[in-house]
Short mmCIF file of C-alpha atoms in Angstrom, two decimals:
data_model
loop_
_atom_site.label_atom_id
_atom_site.label_comp_id
_atom_site.label_asym_id
_atom_site.label_seq_id
_atom_site.Cartn_x
_atom_site.Cartn_y
_atom_site.Cartn_z
CA UNK A 1 -27.90 -21.28 5.92
CA UNK A 2 -31.04 -20.42 7.87
CA UNK A 3 -32.57 -21.63 11.06
CA UNK A 4 -34.33 -20.51 14.19
CA UNK A 5 -31.10 -19.25 15.73
CA UNK A 6 -29.28 -18.06 12.63
CA UNK A 7 -29.63 -15.36 10.03
CA UNK A 8 -29.40 -16.01 6.33
CA UNK A 9 -25.92 -16.13 4.86
CA UNK A 10 -25.67 -15.59 1.13
CA UNK A 11 -22.86 -16.04 -1.33
CA UNK A 12 -20.56 -18.92 -2.17
CA UNK A 13 -17.43 -20.73 -1.05
CA UNK A 14 -15.09 -23.02 -2.96
CA UNK A 15 -14.93 -26.71 -2.11
CA UNK A 16 -13.06 -27.19 1.13
CA UNK A 17 -14.04 -23.77 2.55
CA UNK A 18 -17.40 -24.79 3.99
CA UNK A 19 -16.04 -24.35 7.53
CA UNK A 20 -15.41 -20.69 6.72
CA UNK A 21 -19.10 -20.28 5.85
CA UNK A 22 -20.03 -21.92 9.16
CA UNK A 23 -17.74 -19.61 11.14
CA UNK A 24 -19.08 -16.54 9.31
CA UNK A 25 -22.65 -17.65 10.04
CA UNK A 26 -21.79 -18.05 13.73
CA UNK A 27 -20.24 -14.59 13.85
CA UNK A 28 -23.19 -12.75 12.33
CA UNK A 29 -25.74 -14.80 14.27
CA UNK A 30 -24.07 -13.78 17.53
CA UNK A 31 -24.76 -10.12 16.76
CA UNK A 32 -28.38 -9.68 15.62
CA UNK A 33 -28.88 -7.00 13.00
CA UNK A 34 -25.24 -6.93 11.94
CA UNK A 35 -24.43 -6.45 8.28
CA UNK A 36 -21.16 -8.09 7.28
CA UNK A 37 -19.20 -9.39 4.30
CA UNK A 38 -16.28 -11.80 3.98
CA UNK A 39 -14.10 -12.25 0.90
CA UNK A 40 -11.01 -14.41 0.54
CA UNK A 41 -8.66 -15.08 -2.36
CA UNK A 42 -5.90 -17.68 -2.53
CA UNK A 43 -3.24 -17.33 -5.23
CA UNK A 44 -5.45 -14.66 -6.77
CA UNK A 45 -8.50 -16.94 -7.03
CA UNK A 46 -11.70 -16.11 -5.17
CA UNK A 47 -12.55 -18.89 -2.71
CA UNK A 48 -14.95 -17.10 -0.31
CA UNK A 49 -17.61 -14.49 -1.11
CA UNK A 50 -20.19 -14.23 1.68
CA UNK A 51 -22.55 -11.62 3.10
CA UNK A 52 -25.39 -11.35 5.60
CA UNK A 53 -27.58 -8.81 7.33
CA UNK A 54 -30.61 -6.62 6.71
CA UNK A 55 -30.40 -4.75 3.43
CA UNK A 56 -26.86 -6.01 2.75
CA UNK A 57 -25.63 -7.63 -0.46
CA UNK A 58 -22.22 -8.57 -1.77
CA UNK A 59 -22.19 -5.25 -3.64
CA UNK A 60 -23.15 -3.08 -0.64
CA UNK A 61 -20.63 -0.37 0.20
CA UNK A 62 -19.62 0.21 3.82
CA UNK A 63 -17.67 2.96 5.55
CA UNK A 64 -14.27 1.31 6.09
CA UNK A 65 -12.32 4.17 7.69
CA UNK A 66 -8.62 3.29 8.07
CA UNK A 67 -8.82 0.45 5.56
CA UNK A 68 -7.97 3.21 3.08
CA UNK A 69 -4.51 3.48 4.60
CA UNK A 70 -3.70 0.13 3.02
CA UNK A 71 -4.53 1.47 -0.44
CA UNK A 72 -2.45 4.59 0.25
CA UNK A 73 0.57 2.54 1.34
CA UNK A 74 0.22 0.37 -1.76
CA UNK A 75 0.51 3.52 -3.89
CA UNK A 76 3.59 4.61 -1.94
CA UNK A 77 5.15 1.15 -2.33
CA UNK A 78 4.62 1.33 -6.10
CA UNK A 79 6.27 4.76 -6.25
CA UNK A 80 9.23 3.56 -4.17
CA UNK A 81 9.50 0.48 -6.37
CA UNK A 82 9.73 2.73 -9.44
CA UNK A 83 12.29 5.07 -7.90
CA UNK A 84 9.90 8.01 -7.79
CA UNK A 85 10.10 8.19 -3.98
CA UNK A 86 13.16 7.63 -1.78
CA UNK A 87 12.36 6.27 1.67
CA UNK A 88 15.47 7.80 3.21
CA UNK A 89 15.07 11.31 1.87
CA UNK A 90 13.81 14.03 4.22
CA UNK A 91 10.13 14.89 3.90
CA UNK A 92 11.07 18.58 3.95
CA UNK A 93 13.18 18.13 0.81
CA UNK A 94 9.87 17.85 -1.07
CA UNK A 95 7.70 19.85 1.33
CA UNK A 96 9.75 22.73 2.80
CA UNK A 97 6.99 23.95 5.13
CA UNK A 98 7.15 20.64 6.95
CA UNK A 99 10.54 21.53 8.45
CA UNK A 100 8.91 23.87 11.01
CA UNK A 101 9.15 23.02 14.72
CA UNK A 102 12.10 20.65 14.44
CA UNK A 103 10.75 18.28 11.79
CA UNK A 104 13.34 19.06 9.10
CA UNK A 105 15.33 15.82 9.36
CA UNK A 106 12.40 13.40 9.42
CA UNK A 107 12.57 10.93 6.51
CA UNK A 108 9.74 9.37 4.54
CA UNK A 109 10.68 6.04 6.12
CA UNK A 110 10.19 7.46 9.61
CA UNK A 111 6.94 9.11 8.54
CA UNK A 112 5.58 5.80 7.26
CA UNK A 113 6.68 4.22 10.53
CA UNK A 114 4.40 6.60 12.47
CA UNK A 115 7.48 8.12 14.11
CA UNK A 116 6.83 11.80 13.34
CA UNK A 117 5.07 12.60 16.62
CA UNK A 118 2.58 14.55 14.51
CA UNK A 119 -0.62 12.83 15.55
CA UNK A 120 -2.82 15.94 15.52
CA UNK A 121 -2.81 19.68 16.09
CA UNK A 122 -3.31 21.83 19.16
CA UNK A 123 -7.02 22.50 19.59
CA UNK A 124 -8.01 19.77 17.15
CA UNK A 125 -9.28 19.76 13.58
CA UNK A 126 -12.61 20.96 12.30
CA UNK A 127 -14.91 18.51 10.51
CA UNK A 128 -14.08 20.19 7.19
CA UNK A 129 -10.36 19.75 7.79
CA UNK A 130 -10.69 16.06 8.67
CA UNK A 131 -12.50 15.46 5.38
CA UNK A 132 -9.82 17.09 3.22
CA UNK A 133 -6.23 15.81 3.06
CA UNK A 134 -4.93 19.11 1.67
CA UNK A 135 -6.36 21.08 4.60
CA UNK A 136 -4.98 18.55 7.07
CA UNK A 137 -1.50 18.78 5.55
CA UNK A 138 -1.51 22.58 5.70
CA UNK A 139 -2.35 22.53 9.43
CA UNK A 140 0.14 19.79 10.23
CA UNK A 141 3.13 21.40 8.53
CA UNK A 142 3.32 24.13 11.17
CA UNK A 143 2.49 21.92 14.17
CA UNK A 144 4.94 21.13 16.96
CA UNK A 145 5.34 17.32 17.30
CA UNK A 146 3.95 15.63 20.40
CA UNK A 147 7.21 13.72 20.87
CA UNK A 148 10.69 14.12 19.41
CA UNK A 149 10.50 12.95 15.77
CA UNK A 150 12.10 9.55 15.27
CA UNK A 151 12.41 8.77 18.99
CA UNK A 152 9.23 6.67 19.34
CA UNK A 153 6.19 5.65 17.35
CA UNK A 154 2.44 6.03 17.71
CA UNK A 155 -0.54 5.57 15.42
CA UNK A 156 -1.15 8.74 13.36
CA UNK A 157 -4.80 7.74 13.06
CA UNK A 158 -6.45 10.67 11.28
CA UNK A 159 -3.41 12.20 9.60
CA UNK A 160 -0.90 9.69 8.19
CA UNK A 161 -2.61 9.59 4.81
CA UNK A 162 -2.56 13.37 4.50
CA UNK A 163 1.10 13.56 5.55
CA UNK A 164 2.30 10.88 3.14
CA UNK A 165 -0.13 12.12 0.51
CA UNK A 166 1.36 15.59 0.56
CA UNK A 167 4.79 14.13 -0.16
CA UNK A 168 3.29 12.18 -3.06
CA UNK A 169 1.55 15.28 -4.38
CA UNK A 170 4.69 17.43 -4.16
CA UNK A 171 6.70 14.82 -6.07
CA UNK A 172 4.18 13.66 -8.69
CA UNK A 173 1.70 16.51 -8.93
CA UNK A 174 -1.10 14.01 -8.23
CA UNK A 175 -2.93 12.99 -5.08
CA UNK A 176 -2.81 9.47 -3.69
CA UNK A 177 -6.53 9.26 -4.47
CA UNK A 178 -5.88 10.03 -8.14
CA UNK A 179 -2.97 7.60 -8.47
CA UNK A 180 -4.89 4.85 -6.68
CA UNK A 181 -7.91 5.28 -8.96
CA UNK A 182 -5.91 5.27 -12.19
CA UNK A 183 -3.33 2.59 -11.38
CA UNK A 184 -5.13 0.22 -9.05
CA UNK A 185 -8.89 0.67 -8.68
CA UNK A 186 -9.89 1.13 -12.31
CA UNK A 187 -7.58 -1.47 -13.92
CA UNK A 188 -8.73 -4.15 -11.46
CA UNK A 189 -12.35 -3.00 -11.22
CA UNK A 190 -12.14 -2.73 -7.44
CA UNK A 191 -15.21 -1.87 -5.39
CA UNK A 192 -13.09 0.08 -2.91
CA UNK A 193 -12.92 3.87 -3.10
CA UNK A 194 -10.92 6.82 -1.85
CA UNK A 195 -13.62 9.25 -2.92
CA UNK A 196 -17.01 7.66 -3.59
CA UNK A 197 -18.71 8.82 -6.82
CA UNK A 198 -22.18 10.30 -6.33
CA UNK A 199 -23.59 7.70 -8.73
CA UNK A 200 -22.73 4.92 -6.25
CA UNK A 201 -24.32 6.50 -3.18
CA UNK A 202 -27.41 4.29 -3.47
CA UNK A 203 -25.24 1.28 -2.60
CA UNK A 204 -23.89 2.87 0.60
CA UNK A 205 -25.11 1.27 3.84
CA UNK A 206 -24.79 3.77 6.72
CA UNK A 207 -22.52 2.83 9.58
CA UNK A 208 -24.12 2.27 12.98
CA UNK A 209 -22.78 2.69 16.52
CA UNK A 210 -21.77 -0.31 18.59
CA UNK A 211 -24.60 -2.29 20.12
CA UNK A 212 -23.09 -1.81 23.58
CA UNK A 213 -21.07 1.00 25.08
CA UNK A 214 -17.74 -0.84 24.92
CA UNK A 215 -14.64 0.73 26.36
CA UNK A 216 -14.76 4.24 27.76
CA UNK A 217 -13.38 7.08 25.67
CA UNK A 218 -9.76 8.10 26.32
CA UNK A 219 -8.99 11.44 27.95
CA UNK A 220 -9.23 14.19 25.31
CA UNK A 221 -5.76 15.54 26.14
CA UNK A 222 -4.07 12.11 26.07
CA UNK A 223 -2.05 11.05 23.04
CA UNK A 224 -4.88 8.68 22.12
CA UNK A 225 -7.46 11.44 22.47
CA UNK A 226 -5.40 13.84 20.35
CA UNK A 227 -4.82 11.19 17.67
CA UNK A 228 -8.56 10.62 17.37
CA UNK A 229 -9.41 14.35 17.54
CA UNK A 230 -11.29 14.06 20.82
CA UNK A 231 -9.71 17.32 22.04
CA UNK A 232 -11.51 19.29 19.30
CA UNK A 233 -14.67 21.31 19.91
CA UNK A 234 -16.83 19.34 19.33
CA UNK A 235 -14.90 16.05 19.55
CA UNK A 236 -15.13 13.90 16.44
CA UNK A 237 -17.98 11.41 16.33
CA UNK A 238 -16.80 8.62 14.03
CA UNK A 239 -20.32 7.45 13.13
CA UNK A 240 -21.46 10.91 12.05
CA UNK A 241 -18.14 11.47 10.29
CA UNK A 242 -18.47 8.50 7.95
CA UNK A 243 -22.18 9.08 7.35
CA UNK A 244 -21.44 12.55 5.93
CA UNK A 245 -21.53 12.72 2.14
CA UNK A 246 -18.67 15.26 1.97
CA UNK A 247 -16.33 12.81 3.70
CA UNK A 248 -17.24 9.98 1.33
CA UNK A 249 -16.89 12.28 -1.68
CA UNK A 250 -13.42 13.55 -0.77
CA UNK A 251 -12.14 10.21 0.50
CA UNK A 252 -9.49 11.29 3.05
CA UNK A 253 -6.95 8.49 2.89
CA UNK A 254 -6.62 7.98 6.64
CA UNK A 255 -10.28 7.76 7.50
CA UNK A 256 -12.73 8.09 4.61
CA UNK A 257 -12.53 4.91 2.54
CA UNK A 258 -15.72 3.24 1.30
CA UNK A 259 -16.05 -0.20 -0.23
CA UNK A 260 -16.83 -3.85 0.28
CA UNK A 261 -15.02 -7.05 1.17
CA UNK A 262 -14.71 -8.11 -2.47
CA UNK A 263 -12.91 -4.90 -3.35
CA UNK A 264 -10.42 -5.05 -0.49
CA UNK A 265 -9.64 -8.74 -0.95
CA UNK A 266 -9.00 -8.13 -4.64
CA UNK A 267 -6.73 -5.18 -3.79
CA UNK A 268 -4.49 -7.28 -1.55
CA UNK A 269 -4.57 -10.18 -4.00
CA UNK A 270 -3.36 -7.85 -6.76
CA UNK A 271 -0.50 -6.72 -4.52
CA UNK A 272 0.97 -10.23 -4.13
CA UNK A 273 -0.56 -12.51 -6.76
CA UNK A 274 -1.32 -12.78 -10.44
CA UNK A 275 -4.88 -11.56 -10.96
CA UNK A 276 -6.70 -11.61 -14.31
CA UNK A 277 -3.44 -12.28 -16.11
CA UNK A 278 -1.68 -9.32 -14.50
CA UNK A 279 1.59 -9.78 -12.63
CA UNK A 280 1.64 -8.91 -8.91
CA UNK A 281 1.83 -5.17 -8.31
CA UNK A 282 4.72 -5.51 -5.85
CA UNK A 283 8.03 -7.21 -6.57
CA UNK A 284 9.63 -9.55 -4.00
CA UNK A 285 12.17 -6.82 -3.13
CA UNK A 286 9.44 -4.25 -2.48
CA UNK A 287 7.46 -6.73 -0.41
CA UNK A 288 10.55 -7.48 1.65
CA UNK A 289 11.10 -3.76 2.33
CA UNK A 290 7.52 -2.96 3.27
CA UNK A 291 6.85 -6.10 5.32
CA UNK A 292 9.79 -5.99 7.70
CA UNK A 293 9.35 -4.26 11.07
CA UNK A 294 10.47 -0.63 11.15
CA UNK A 295 9.45 0.08 14.74
CA UNK A 296 9.48 -2.05 17.87
CA UNK A 297 8.09 -1.62 21.34
CA UNK A 298 4.78 -0.17 22.44
CA UNK A 299 2.69 2.15 20.27
CA UNK A 300 2.28 5.39 22.26
CA UNK A 301 -1.26 5.91 20.94
CA UNK A 302 -2.83 2.44 20.86
CA UNK A 303 -0.72 0.58 23.41
CA UNK A 304 -0.17 -2.27 20.95
CA UNK A 305 3.22 -3.99 20.80
CA UNK A 306 5.17 -4.04 17.52
CA UNK A 307 2.20 -2.50 15.73
CA UNK A 308 3.68 -1.60 12.33
CA UNK A 309 5.74 -2.83 9.43
CA UNK A 310 6.37 0.02 6.97
CA UNK A 311 3.07 1.88 6.98
CA UNK A 312 1.04 -1.32 7.01
CA UNK A 313 -0.03 -2.96 10.26
CA UNK A 314 1.89 -6.08 11.29
CA UNK A 315 -0.88 -8.64 10.97
CA UNK A 316 1.33 -11.52 12.04
CA UNK A 317 1.67 -9.87 15.45
CA UNK A 318 -2.08 -9.37 15.80
CA UNK A 319 -2.95 -12.81 14.38
CA UNK A 320 -0.10 -15.22 15.23
CA UNK A 321 -1.41 -17.92 12.87
CA UNK A 322 -0.36 -15.70 9.96
CA UNK A 323 3.20 -15.36 8.72
CA UNK A 324 5.51 -12.59 9.92
CA UNK A 325 5.21 -10.90 6.53
CA UNK A 326 1.41 -10.55 6.56
CA UNK A 327 0.52 -6.90 5.93
CA UNK A 328 -2.68 -4.88 5.76
CA UNK A 329 -4.87 -2.57 7.77
CA UNK A 330 -7.93 -2.63 10.00
CA UNK A 331 -10.84 -0.20 9.90
CA UNK A 332 -12.57 1.44 12.85
CA UNK A 333 -15.81 -0.56 12.55
CA UNK A 334 -13.87 -3.76 13.18
CA UNK A 335 -13.09 -4.39 9.53
CA UNK A 336 -9.89 -6.22 8.68
CA UNK A 337 -8.02 -6.75 5.41
CA UNK A 338 -4.56 -8.05 4.59
CA UNK A 339 -2.30 -10.09 2.37
CA UNK A 340 -0.15 -12.95 3.61
CA UNK A 341 2.42 -13.68 0.90
CA UNK A 342 3.55 -16.92 2.57
CA UNK A 343 0.05 -18.39 2.27
CA UNK A 344 -0.73 -16.53 -0.99
CA UNK A 345 -3.75 -15.28 0.94
CA UNK A 346 -5.81 -12.09 0.58
CA UNK A 347 -8.53 -11.60 3.22
CA UNK A 348 -11.19 -8.98 3.90
CA UNK A 349 -13.94 -8.81 6.50
CA UNK A 350 -16.25 -5.79 6.61
CA UNK A 351 -19.02 -4.64 8.97
CA UNK A 352 -21.64 -1.89 9.06
CA UNK A 353 -21.65 -1.56 12.86
CA UNK A 354 -18.85 -0.64 15.26
CA UNK A 355 -17.55 -3.64 17.17
CA UNK A 356 -17.30 -3.70 20.94
CA UNK A 357 -14.09 -4.58 22.71
CA UNK A 358 -11.70 -2.06 21.20
CA UNK A 359 -10.26 -1.37 17.76
CA UNK A 360 -7.84 -3.19 15.52
CA UNK A 361 -10.34 -5.56 13.91
CA UNK A 362 -13.43 -7.14 15.49
CA UNK A 363 -12.73 -10.18 17.64
CA UNK A 364 -14.46 -12.57 15.22
CA UNK A 365 -11.58 -12.02 12.80
CA UNK A 366 -9.50 -14.41 14.91
CA UNK A 367 -11.97 -17.25 14.35
CA UNK A 368 -12.55 -16.39 10.69
CA UNK A 369 -8.83 -16.27 9.91
CA UNK A 370 -8.26 -19.57 11.71
CA UNK A 371 -11.03 -21.17 9.64
CA UNK A 372 -9.52 -19.82 6.42
CA UNK A 373 -6.08 -21.18 7.28
CA UNK A 374 -7.54 -24.59 8.12
CA UNK A 375 -9.23 -24.63 4.73
CA UNK A 376 -6.00 -23.70 2.97
CA UNK A 377 -4.28 -26.53 4.81
#
């Protein structure tokens, strides 16, 4: 689709999904210079594969930040499903150092529910620490929580992957990154990485700042500022962070994922649907456990209501057209990816520029998701 007021949209859609192409074209046309991708699967089958923008292809790799949390939680769900991890066992039972400063009774379930109060460390993290989950975990173990563990919840933006990942490493001897690569990424051929190989760097499209200033930064000493490491010296710049090769190479699970819409849509499709003759990764019982709310009320960091299921973000709260069991995770640029088991839907939208208007998925996701659901019928 090309015209005087539009940019060229490439890719393909299945019959009946033409309105999704039109909505995607409208979204990218409204933001000149934007690079974006949209991929959708229904019952495991690819029905939308679109991209647009200067220098962008369907195979381009974007910095997708917190989208990696979804892959990390999928690994944890698999380990719980197999009995390797127990949601109601204390974190300190596997990681004794974690018991410091009154954290000894916190369970893995509460940790996944962002209820630890351990959103950062006094004085902030260095850039090297933020890039390395092992260094993050070592700092966090000794940290005093910012609220009484288990009493409230708030988005552990930069650290949840390192915290959960340390439990996984203590139990299995492997990192989440290693388990994800061997059990999910490689078998399904996913173009979504927690640790980008050097050989794929040529496909990386650098992230860009928002076109406009957007909302002002939170106070560095607020819970939001601490969670996003704005109280560090210097405060973390998310654009520079993702555009650093060391971050992409190490793939910190909370913040350093790299990939494309195809890869993320296929990941969520594999979680709930038969893909390439393989049974869904998660059983109905595991899906039921991980897609029911484990925290209610207002997130102390983001201000969102009823933000989380178990680890995963509650997408049915953010996008009311979806079912209550829709689960996934956004990424700081405005990316969004999720599975909705009720609709047998896997969705991923990716961008190479920060969106204005706050986090939690760029606003055009609302229109794109509505178009997808209309096409599904």
